[in-house]
PDB file of C-alpha atoms in Angstrom:
ATOM      1  CA  UNK A 192     133.728  81.751 118.070  1.00 74.00           C
ATOM      2  CA  UNK A 193     133.690  85.402 119.184  1.00 81.00           C
ATOM      3  CA  UNK A 194     135.883  86.332 122.139  1.00 90.00           C
ATOM      4  CA  UNK A 195     134.368  89.425 123.658  1.00 96.00           C
ATOM      5  CA  UNK A 196     136.019  91.211 126.595  1.00 98.00           C
ATOM      6  CA  UNK A 197     135.281  94.388 128.514  1.00 98.00           C
ATOM      7  CA  UNK A 198     138.149  96.876 128.807  1.00 98.00           C
ATOM      8  CA  UNK A 199     138.471  99.746 131.284  1.00 98.00           C
ATOM      9  CA  UNK A 200     140.933 102.641 131.172  1.00 98.00           C
ATOM     10  CA  UNK A 201     141.851 104.764 134.171  1.00 98.00           C
ATOM     11  CA  UNK A 202     143.516 108.055 135.117  1.00 98.00           C
ATOM     12  CA  UNK A 203     145.840 109.477 132.438  1.00 96.00           C
ATOM     13  CA  UNK A 204     144.755 106.828 129.908  1.00 97.00           C
ATOM     14  CA  UNK A 205     141.071 107.578 130.338  1.00 97.00           C
ATOM     15  CA  UNK A 206     141.771 111.283 129.830  1.00 96.00           C
ATOM     16  CA  UNK A 207     143.886 110.781 126.716  1.00 96.00           C
ATOM     17  CA  UNK A 208     141.336 108.455 125.115  1.00 96.00           C
ATOM     18  CA  UNK A 209     138.339 110.472 126.299  1.00 95.00           C
ATOM     19  CA  UNK A 210     136.427 107.416 127.387  1.00 94.00           C
ATOM     20  CA  UNK A 211     136.669 104.860 130.126  1.00 97.00           C
ATOM     21  CA  UNK A 212     135.296 101.569 128.873  1.00 98.00           C
ATOM     22  CA  UNK A 213     134.522  99.577 125.740  1.00 98.00           C
ATOM     23  CA  UNK A 214     133.772  96.058 124.590  1.00 98.00           C
ATOM     24  CA  UNK A 215     136.474  94.555 122.387  1.00 97.00           C
ATOM     25  CA  UNK A 216     136.228  91.527 120.141  1.00 97.00           C
ATOM     26  CA  UNK A 217     139.600  89.813 120.467  1.00 95.00           C
ATOM     27  CA  UNK A 218     141.272  88.898 117.168  1.00 95.00           C
ATOM     28  CA  UNK A 219     142.360  85.250 117.088  1.00 93.00           C
ATOM     29  CA  UNK A 220     146.041  86.182 117.432  1.00 94.00           C
ATOM     30  CA  UNK A 221     145.467  88.218 120.610  1.00 96.00           C
ATOM     31  CA  UNK A 222     145.741  85.958 123.647  1.00 96.00           C
ATOM     32  CA  UNK A 223     147.847  87.884 126.172  1.00 97.00           C
ATOM     33  CA  UNK A 224     148.022  91.354 127.712  1.00 98.00           C
ATOM     34  CA  UNK A 225     151.169  92.095 125.678  1.00 97.00           C
ATOM     35  CA  UNK A 226     149.387  91.127 122.462  1.00 97.00           C
ATOM     36  CA  UNK A 227     146.341  93.219 123.368  1.00 98.00           C
ATOM     37  CA  UNK A 228     148.625  96.245 123.927  1.00 97.00           C
ATOM     38  CA  UNK A 229     150.131  95.775 120.459  1.00 97.00           C
ATOM     39  CA  UNK A 230     146.631  95.432 119.008  1.00 97.00           C
ATOM     40  CA  UNK A 231     145.493  98.679 120.702  1.00 97.00           C
ATOM     41  CA  UNK A 232     148.653 100.545 119.667  1.00 97.00           C
ATOM     42  CA  UNK A 233     147.701  99.915 116.030  1.00 96.00           C
ATOM     43  CA  UNK A 234     144.524 101.995 116.388  1.00 96.00           C
ATOM     44  CA  UNK A 235     146.233 105.345 115.800  1.00 96.00           C
ATOM     45  CA  UNK A 236     148.610 107.957 117.118  1.00 96.00           C
ATOM     46  CA  UNK A 237     147.070 108.446 120.587  1.00 96.00           C
ATOM     47  CA  UNK A 238     146.888 104.685 121.050  1.00 97.00           C
ATOM     48  CA  UNK A 239     150.438 104.175 119.852  1.00 96.00           C
ATOM     49  CA  UNK A 240     151.635 106.803 122.359  1.00 96.00           C
ATOM     50  CA  UNK A 241     149.877 105.031 125.209  1.00 96.00           C
ATOM     51  CA  UNK A 242     150.380 101.373 124.310  1.00 96.00           C
ATOM     52  CA  UNK A 243     153.460 101.448 122.099  1.00 93.00           C
ATOM     53  CA  UNK A 244     155.828 100.720 124.948  1.00 87.00           C
ATOM     54  CA  UNK A 245     157.196 104.163 125.853  1.00 87.00           C
ATOM     55  CA  UNK A 246     154.824 104.589 128.782  1.00 89.00           C
ATOM     56  CA  UNK A 247     154.662 102.449 131.868  1.00 92.00           C
ATOM     57  CA  UNK A 248     151.231 100.833 131.845  1.00 96.00           C
ATOM     58  CA  UNK A 249     149.925  98.271 134.282  1.00 96.00           C
ATOM     59  CA  UNK A 250     147.145  95.820 133.624  1.00 97.00           C
ATOM     60  CA  UNK A 251     144.531  93.922 135.576  1.00 98.00           C
ATOM     61  CA  UNK A 252     142.336  90.976 134.640  1.00 98.00           C
ATOM     62  CA  UNK A 253     139.130  90.480 136.624  1.00 98.00           C
ATOM     63  CA  UNK A 254     140.317  92.912 139.340  1.00 98.00           C
ATOM     64  CA  UNK A 255     143.746  91.309 139.873  1.00 97.00           C
ATOM     65  CA  UNK A 256     147.093  92.840 138.818  1.00 96.00           C
ATOM     66  CA  UNK A 257     148.740  90.815 136.039  1.00 97.00           C
ATOM     67  CA  UNK A 258     151.938  90.772 133.994  1.00 96.00           C
ATOM     68  CA  UNK A 259     152.318  91.194 130.233  1.00 96.00           C
ATOM     69  CA  UNK A 260     152.213  87.446 129.589  1.00 97.00           C
ATOM     70  CA  UNK A 261     148.868  86.919 131.370  1.00 98.00           C
ATOM     71  CA  UNK A 262     146.278  85.068 129.253  1.00 98.00           C
ATOM     72  CA  UNK A 263     142.999  86.812 128.419  1.00 98.00           C
ATOM     73  CA  UNK A 264     139.858  84.698 128.258  1.00 96.00           C
ATOM     74  CA  UNK A 265     136.500  85.419 126.705  1.00 96.00           C
ATOM     75  CA  UNK A 266     134.294  87.430 129.065  1.00 97.00           C
ATOM     76  CA  UNK A 267     137.217  88.812 131.087  1.00 98.00           C
ATOM     77  CA  UNK A 268     137.263  92.330 132.484  1.00 98.00           C
ATOM     78  CA  UNK A 269     140.605  93.834 131.494  1.00 98.00           C
ATOM     79  CA  UNK A 270     141.882  97.177 132.777  1.00 98.00           C
ATOM     80  CA  UNK A 271     144.823  99.375 131.780  1.00 98.00           C
ATOM     81  CA  UNK A 272     146.179 102.168 133.984  1.00 98.00           C
ATOM     82  CA  UNK A 273     149.343 104.057 134.941  1.00 97.00           C
ATOM     83  CA  UNK A 274     151.430 102.979 137.976  1.00 96.00           C
ATOM     84  CA  UNK A 275     149.305 103.609 141.057  1.00 97.00           C
ATOM     85  CA  UNK A 276     149.741 106.581 143.403  1.00 97.00           C
ATOM     86  CA  UNK A 277     147.479 106.051 146.420  1.00 96.00           C
ATOM     87  CA  UNK A 278     148.188 106.294 150.122  1.00 95.00           C
TER      88      UNK A 278
ATOM     89  CA  UNK B  30     136.138  88.408 166.817  1.00 42.00           C
ATOM     90  CA  UNK B  31     137.927  89.085 163.529  1.00 48.00           C
ATOM     91  CA  UNK B  32     136.894  92.026 161.327  1.00 57.00           C
ATOM     92  CA  UNK B  33     139.778  92.525 158.821  1.00 74.00           C
ATOM     93  CA  UNK B  34     137.937  95.296 157.032  1.00 94.00           C
ATOM     94  CA  UNK B  35     138.528  97.592 154.095  1.00 97.00           C
ATOM     95  CA  UNK B  36     136.563 100.726 153.281  1.00 97.00           C
ATOM     96  CA  UNK B  37     136.847 103.086 150.303  1.00 98.00           C
ATOM     97  CA  UNK B  38     134.874 106.277 150.890  1.00 98.00           C
ATOM     98  CA  UNK B  39     134.611 109.981 150.144  1.00 98.00           C
ATOM     99  CA  UNK B  40     133.791 110.816 153.779  1.00 98.00           C
ATOM    100  CA  UNK B  41     136.361 111.622 156.439  1.00 98.00           C
ATOM    101  CA  UNK B  42     137.081 109.113 159.223  1.00 98.00           C
ATOM    102  CA  UNK B  43     137.441 109.378 162.999  1.00 98.00           C
ATOM    103  CA  UNK B  44     140.747 107.797 163.990  1.00 98.00           C
ATOM    104  CA  UNK B  45     139.921 107.792 167.708  1.00 98.00           C
ATOM    105  CA  UNK B  46     136.576 106.093 167.201  1.00 97.00           C
ATOM    106  CA  UNK B  47     138.110 103.475 164.883  1.00 97.00           C
ATOM    107  CA  UNK B  48     140.902 102.675 167.365  1.00 98.00           C
ATOM    108  CA  UNK B  49     138.463 102.419 170.275  1.00 97.00           C
ATOM    109  CA  UNK B  50     136.145 100.092 168.335  1.00 97.00           C
ATOM    110  CA  UNK B  51     139.036  97.836 167.355  1.00 97.00           C
ATOM    111  CA  UNK B  52     140.671  97.901 170.786  1.00 96.00           C
ATOM    112  CA  UNK B  53     137.466  96.921 172.559  1.00 96.00           C
ATOM    113  CA  UNK B  54     136.609  94.129 170.099  1.00 95.00           C
ATOM    114  CA  UNK B  55     138.870  91.632 171.879  1.00 96.00           C
ATOM    115  CA  UNK B  56     140.639  91.380 175.255  1.00 96.00           C
ATOM    116  CA  UNK B  57     143.384  89.440 173.454  1.00 96.00           C
ATOM    117  CA  UNK B  58     144.552  92.698 171.848  1.00 98.00           C
ATOM    118  CA  UNK B  59     147.612  94.172 173.552  1.00 98.00           C
ATOM    119  CA  UNK B  60     148.644  96.650 170.870  1.00 98.00           C
ATOM    120  CA  UNK B  61     146.953  98.767 168.202  1.00 98.00           C
ATOM    121  CA  UNK B  62     149.221 100.514 165.721  1.00 98.00           C
ATOM    122  CA  UNK B  63     147.758 103.205 163.477  1.00 98.00           C
ATOM    123  CA  UNK B  64     149.015 104.981 160.378  1.00 98.00           C
ATOM    124  CA  UNK B  65     147.275 108.141 159.153  1.00 98.00           C
ATOM    125  CA  UNK B  66     148.182 109.663 155.798  1.00 98.00           C
ATOM    126  CA  UNK B  67     147.539 113.375 155.321  1.00 97.00           C
ATOM    127  CA  UNK B  68     147.404 115.442 152.115  1.00 97.00           C
ATOM    128  CA  UNK B  69     150.409 117.769 151.941  1.00 95.00           C
ATOM    129  CA  UNK B  70     150.345 121.322 150.577  1.00 95.00           C
ATOM    130  CA  UNK B  71     153.614 120.801 148.703  1.00 92.00           C
ATOM    131  CA  UNK B  72     154.697 118.152 146.156  1.00 91.00           C
ATOM    132  CA  UNK B  73     157.743 118.197 143.871  1.00 87.00           C
ATOM    133  CA  UNK B  74     158.366 121.831 144.754  1.00 89.00           C
ATOM    134  CA  UNK B  75     154.880 123.072 143.843  1.00 92.00           C
ATOM    135  CA  UNK B  76     152.042 124.239 146.062  1.00 94.00           C
ATOM    136  CA  UNK B  77     149.091 121.857 146.009  1.00 95.00           C
ATOM    137  CA  UNK B  78     145.692 123.553 146.318  1.00 96.00           C
ATOM    138  CA  UNK B  79     143.653 120.360 146.110  1.00 97.00           C
ATOM    139  CA  UNK B  80     143.762 116.863 144.714  1.00 97.00           C
ATOM    140  CA  UNK B  81     141.358 114.380 143.208  1.00 98.00           C
ATOM    141  CA  UNK B  82     141.670 110.677 143.953  1.00 98.00           C
ATOM    142  CA  UNK B  83     140.427 108.302 141.288  1.00 98.00           C
ATOM    143  CA  UNK B  84     140.144 104.556 141.889  1.00 98.00           C
ATOM    144  CA  UNK B  85     138.959 101.333 140.281  1.00 98.00           C
ATOM    145  CA  UNK B  86     135.736 100.361 142.094  1.00 97.00           C
ATOM    146  CA  UNK B  87     135.678  96.625 142.701  1.00 96.00           C
ATOM    147  CA  UNK B  88     139.381  96.064 142.203  1.00 98.00           C
ATOM    148  CA  UNK B  89     140.344  98.555 144.903  1.00 98.00           C
ATOM    149  CA  UNK B  90     138.460  96.724 147.634  1.00 97.00           C
ATOM    150  CA  UNK B  91     139.789  93.378 146.420  1.00 97.00           C
ATOM    151  CA  UNK B  92     143.396  94.628 146.303  1.00 97.00           C
ATOM    152  CA  UNK B  93     143.196  96.031 149.838  1.00 98.00           C
ATOM    153  CA  UNK B  94     141.603  92.828 151.172  1.00 97.00           C
ATOM    154  CA  UNK B  95     144.383  90.796 149.536  1.00 97.00           C
ATOM    155  CA  UNK B  96     147.041  92.969 151.173  1.00 97.00           C
ATOM    156  CA  UNK B  97     145.506  92.275 154.581  1.00 97.00           C
ATOM    157  CA  UNK B  98     145.254  88.566 153.751  1.00 96.00           C
ATOM    158  CA  UNK B  99     148.973  88.440 152.862  1.00 95.00           C
ATOM    159  CA  UNK B 100     149.958  90.238 156.049  1.00 96.00           C
ATOM    160  CA  UNK B 101     147.842  87.821 158.097  1.00 95.00           C
ATOM    161  CA  UNK B 102     149.879  84.909 156.785  1.00 95.00           C
ATOM    162  CA  UNK B 103     153.111  86.478 158.011  1.00 96.00           C
ATOM    163  CA  UNK B 104     152.110  87.950 161.374  1.00 97.00           C
ATOM    164  CA  UNK B 105     149.654  86.880 164.038  1.00 97.00           C
ATOM    165  CA  UNK B 106     147.024  89.586 163.712  1.00 97.00           C
ATOM    166  CA  UNK B 107     143.840  89.891 165.732  1.00 97.00           C
ATOM    167  CA  UNK B 108     142.309  92.591 163.536  1.00 97.00           C
ATOM    168  CA  UNK B 109     143.218  94.985 160.734  1.00 98.00           C
ATOM    169  CA  UNK B 110     141.473  97.861 158.980  1.00 98.00           C
ATOM    170  CA  UNK B 111     142.231  99.958 155.906  1.00 98.00           C
ATOM    171  CA  UNK B 112     140.169 103.087 155.190  1.00 98.00           C
ATOM    172  CA  UNK B 113     141.081 105.009 152.024  1.00 98.00           C
ATOM    173  CA  UNK B 114     139.365 108.165 150.839  1.00 98.00           C
ATOM    174  CA  UNK B 115     138.617 109.028 147.207  1.00 98.00           C
ATOM    175  CA  UNK B 116     137.326 112.116 145.414  1.00 98.00           C
ATOM    176  CA  UNK B 117     138.231 115.737 146.133  1.00 98.00           C
ATOM    177  CA  UNK B 118     140.697 116.328 148.997  1.00 98.00           C
ATOM    178  CA  UNK B 119     142.435 119.418 150.388  1.00 98.00           C
ATOM    179  CA  UNK B 120     145.802 119.826 152.125  1.00 97.00           C
ATOM    180  CA  UNK B 121     145.658 118.498 155.696  1.00 97.00           C
ATOM    181  CA  UNK B 122     142.695 116.254 154.892  1.00 98.00           C
ATOM    182  CA  UNK B 123     143.152 112.708 156.118  1.00 98.00           C
ATOM    183  CA  UNK B 124     143.550 110.406 153.134  1.00 98.00           C
ATOM    184  CA  UNK B 125     144.295 106.923 154.479  1.00 98.00           C
ATOM    185  CA  UNK B 126     144.038 105.022 157.750  1.00 98.00           C
ATOM    186  CA  UNK B 127     145.638 101.674 158.568  1.00 98.00           C
ATOM    187  CA  UNK B 128     144.986  99.998 161.911  1.00 98.00           C
ATOM    188  CA  UNK B 129     146.533  96.734 163.049  1.00 98.00           C
ATOM    189  CA  UNK B 130     145.718  95.044 166.337  1.00 98.00           C
ATOM    190  CA  UNK B 131     147.865  92.235 167.779  1.00 98.00           C
ATOM    191  CA  UNK B 132     148.742  90.692 171.116  1.00 97.00           C
ATOM    192  CA  UNK B 133     152.222  92.266 171.099  1.00 97.00           C
ATOM    193  CA  UNK B 134     153.483  95.548 169.650  1.00 97.00           C
ATOM    194  CA  UNK B 135     156.296  94.346 167.367  1.00 97.00           C
ATOM    195  CA  UNK B 136     153.977  92.463 165.031  1.00 97.00           C
ATOM    196  CA  UNK B 137     151.553  95.388 164.839  1.00 98.00           C
ATOM    197  CA  UNK B 138     154.322  97.864 163.937  1.00 98.00           C
ATOM    198  CA  UNK B 139     155.716  95.626 161.193  1.00 98.00           C
ATOM    199  CA  UNK B 140     152.354  94.581 159.751  1.00 98.00           C
ATOM    200  CA  UNK B 141     151.137  98.198 159.602  1.00 98.00           C
ATOM    201  CA  UNK B 142     154.241  99.303 157.686  1.00 98.00           C
ATOM    202  CA  UNK B 143     154.013  96.287 155.372  1.00 98.00           C
ATOM    203  CA  UNK B 144     150.356  97.087 154.582  1.00 98.00           C
ATOM    204  CA  UNK B 145     151.215 100.688 153.667  1.00 98.00           C
ATOM    205  CA  UNK B 146     154.161  99.652 151.488  1.00 97.00           C
ATOM    206  CA  UNK B 147     151.948  97.256 149.532  1.00 97.00           C
ATOM    207  CA  UNK B 148     149.072  99.722 149.321  1.00 98.00           C
ATOM    208  CA  UNK B 149     151.411 102.240 147.675  1.00 97.00           C
ATOM    209  CA  UNK B 150     152.241  99.898 144.767  1.00 95.00           C
ATOM    210  CA  UNK B 151     149.312  97.463 144.467  1.00 96.00           C
ATOM    211  CA  UNK B 152     146.062  99.333 145.163  1.00 98.00           C
ATOM    212  CA  UNK B 153     144.490 101.071 142.142  1.00 98.00           C
ATOM    213  CA  UNK B 154     144.364 104.709 143.262  1.00 98.00           C
ATOM    214  CA  UNK B 155     145.570 107.676 141.192  1.00 98.00           C
ATOM    215  CA  UNK B 156     146.131 111.209 142.441  1.00 97.00           C
ATOM    216  CA  UNK B 157     145.618 114.291 140.330  1.00 97.00           C
ATOM    217  CA  UNK B 158     146.858 117.552 141.818  1.00 96.00           C
ATOM    218  CA  UNK B 159     145.750 121.125 141.330  1.00 96.00           C
ATOM    219  CA  UNK B 160     148.906 123.256 141.613  1.00 94.00           C
ATOM    220  CA  UNK B 161     149.769 126.845 140.703  1.00 91.00           C
ATOM    221  CA  UNK B 162     150.829 125.458 137.288  1.00 92.00           C
ATOM    222  CA  UNK B 163     147.509 123.701 136.676  1.00 94.00           C
ATOM    223  CA  UNK B 164     146.297 120.099 136.919  1.00 96.00           C
ATOM    224  CA  UNK B 165     148.742 117.202 136.815  1.00 95.00           C
ATOM    225  CA  UNK B 166     148.761 113.477 137.522  1.00 96.00           C
ATOM    226  CA  UNK B 167     151.095 112.451 140.337  1.00 95.00           C
ATOM    227  CA  UNK B 168     153.911 110.203 139.110  1.00 91.00           C
ATOM    228  CA  UNK B 169     154.614 106.893 140.865  1.00 92.00           C
ATOM    229  CA  UNK B 170     157.883 106.784 142.820  1.00 90.00           C
ATOM    230  CA  UNK B 171     160.487 104.055 142.373  1.00 88.00           C
ATOM    231  CA  UNK B 172     161.213 104.404 146.102  1.00 90.00           C
ATOM    232  CA  UNK B 173     157.725 102.991 146.736  1.00 91.00           C
ATOM    233  CA  UNK B 174     158.590  99.905 144.671  1.00 88.00           C
ATOM    234  CA  UNK B 175     161.815  99.544 146.662  1.00 89.00           C
ATOM    235  CA  UNK B 176     159.926  99.839 149.947  1.00 90.00           C
ATOM    236  CA  UNK B 177     157.546  97.084 148.878  1.00 90.00           C
ATOM    237  CA  UNK B 178     160.317  94.752 147.731  1.00 90.00           C
ATOM    238  CA  UNK B 179     162.209  94.828 151.013  1.00 89.00           C
ATOM    239  CA  UNK B 180     159.416  92.746 152.575  1.00 90.00           C
ATOM    240  CA  UNK B 181     160.085  89.956 150.070  1.00 85.00           C
ATOM    241  CA  UNK B 182     163.667  89.198 151.064  1.00 62.00           C
ATOM    242  CA  UNK B 183     162.733  88.065 154.566  1.00 54.00           C
ATOM    243  CA  UNK B 184     159.576  86.130 153.678  1.00 45.00           C
TER     244      UNK B 184
END
């Protein structure tokens, strides 16, 4: 069974990666936000810089803020972004 | 009548018109507290010529509505409104408006401050500044996290 999710990147992340969204097929061992970060960090140097743990990155699933241990389900909209600075 | 609205927009807003509309929506309202945020021309020691506000369409509106919903549980609120601007802004542009209407002033003051503290840490907006040194993303402040957390201890 293929677990496809949509991922969005915002602000500094979007700029570093040079794109804002992609569809990702989740490997079977990727079930949480923390595991997805590790998976993304393995893509290369830019990804390792962003998702390797040195930078503070927040995540949302289906438009709600979540922690690292949040479970990702097939069809979810996941987003990664820096700490917010509105107001 | 209960509105409890959120708006995310590029256009400016008219604080006076918003207050009047809210005030006149119910004779039960005895107090309207407003907060207006304005773009400053100085940040971290550098002159700011302009800034761009990015947001996460869909999540932004949901996050703001949730903040109002949380505040409603804690205080007796007749009406509340959050207007937040996005896109290109200049120093002295209005950036955010929070209105809270209640029967008595104390609840409106507290709820308005609580909304702003949560907006600062939970709503997906990001500021990018144009300064004399070039473009830079604004860093989140730990003091904003602290401000948000103080509302937890008395819940």
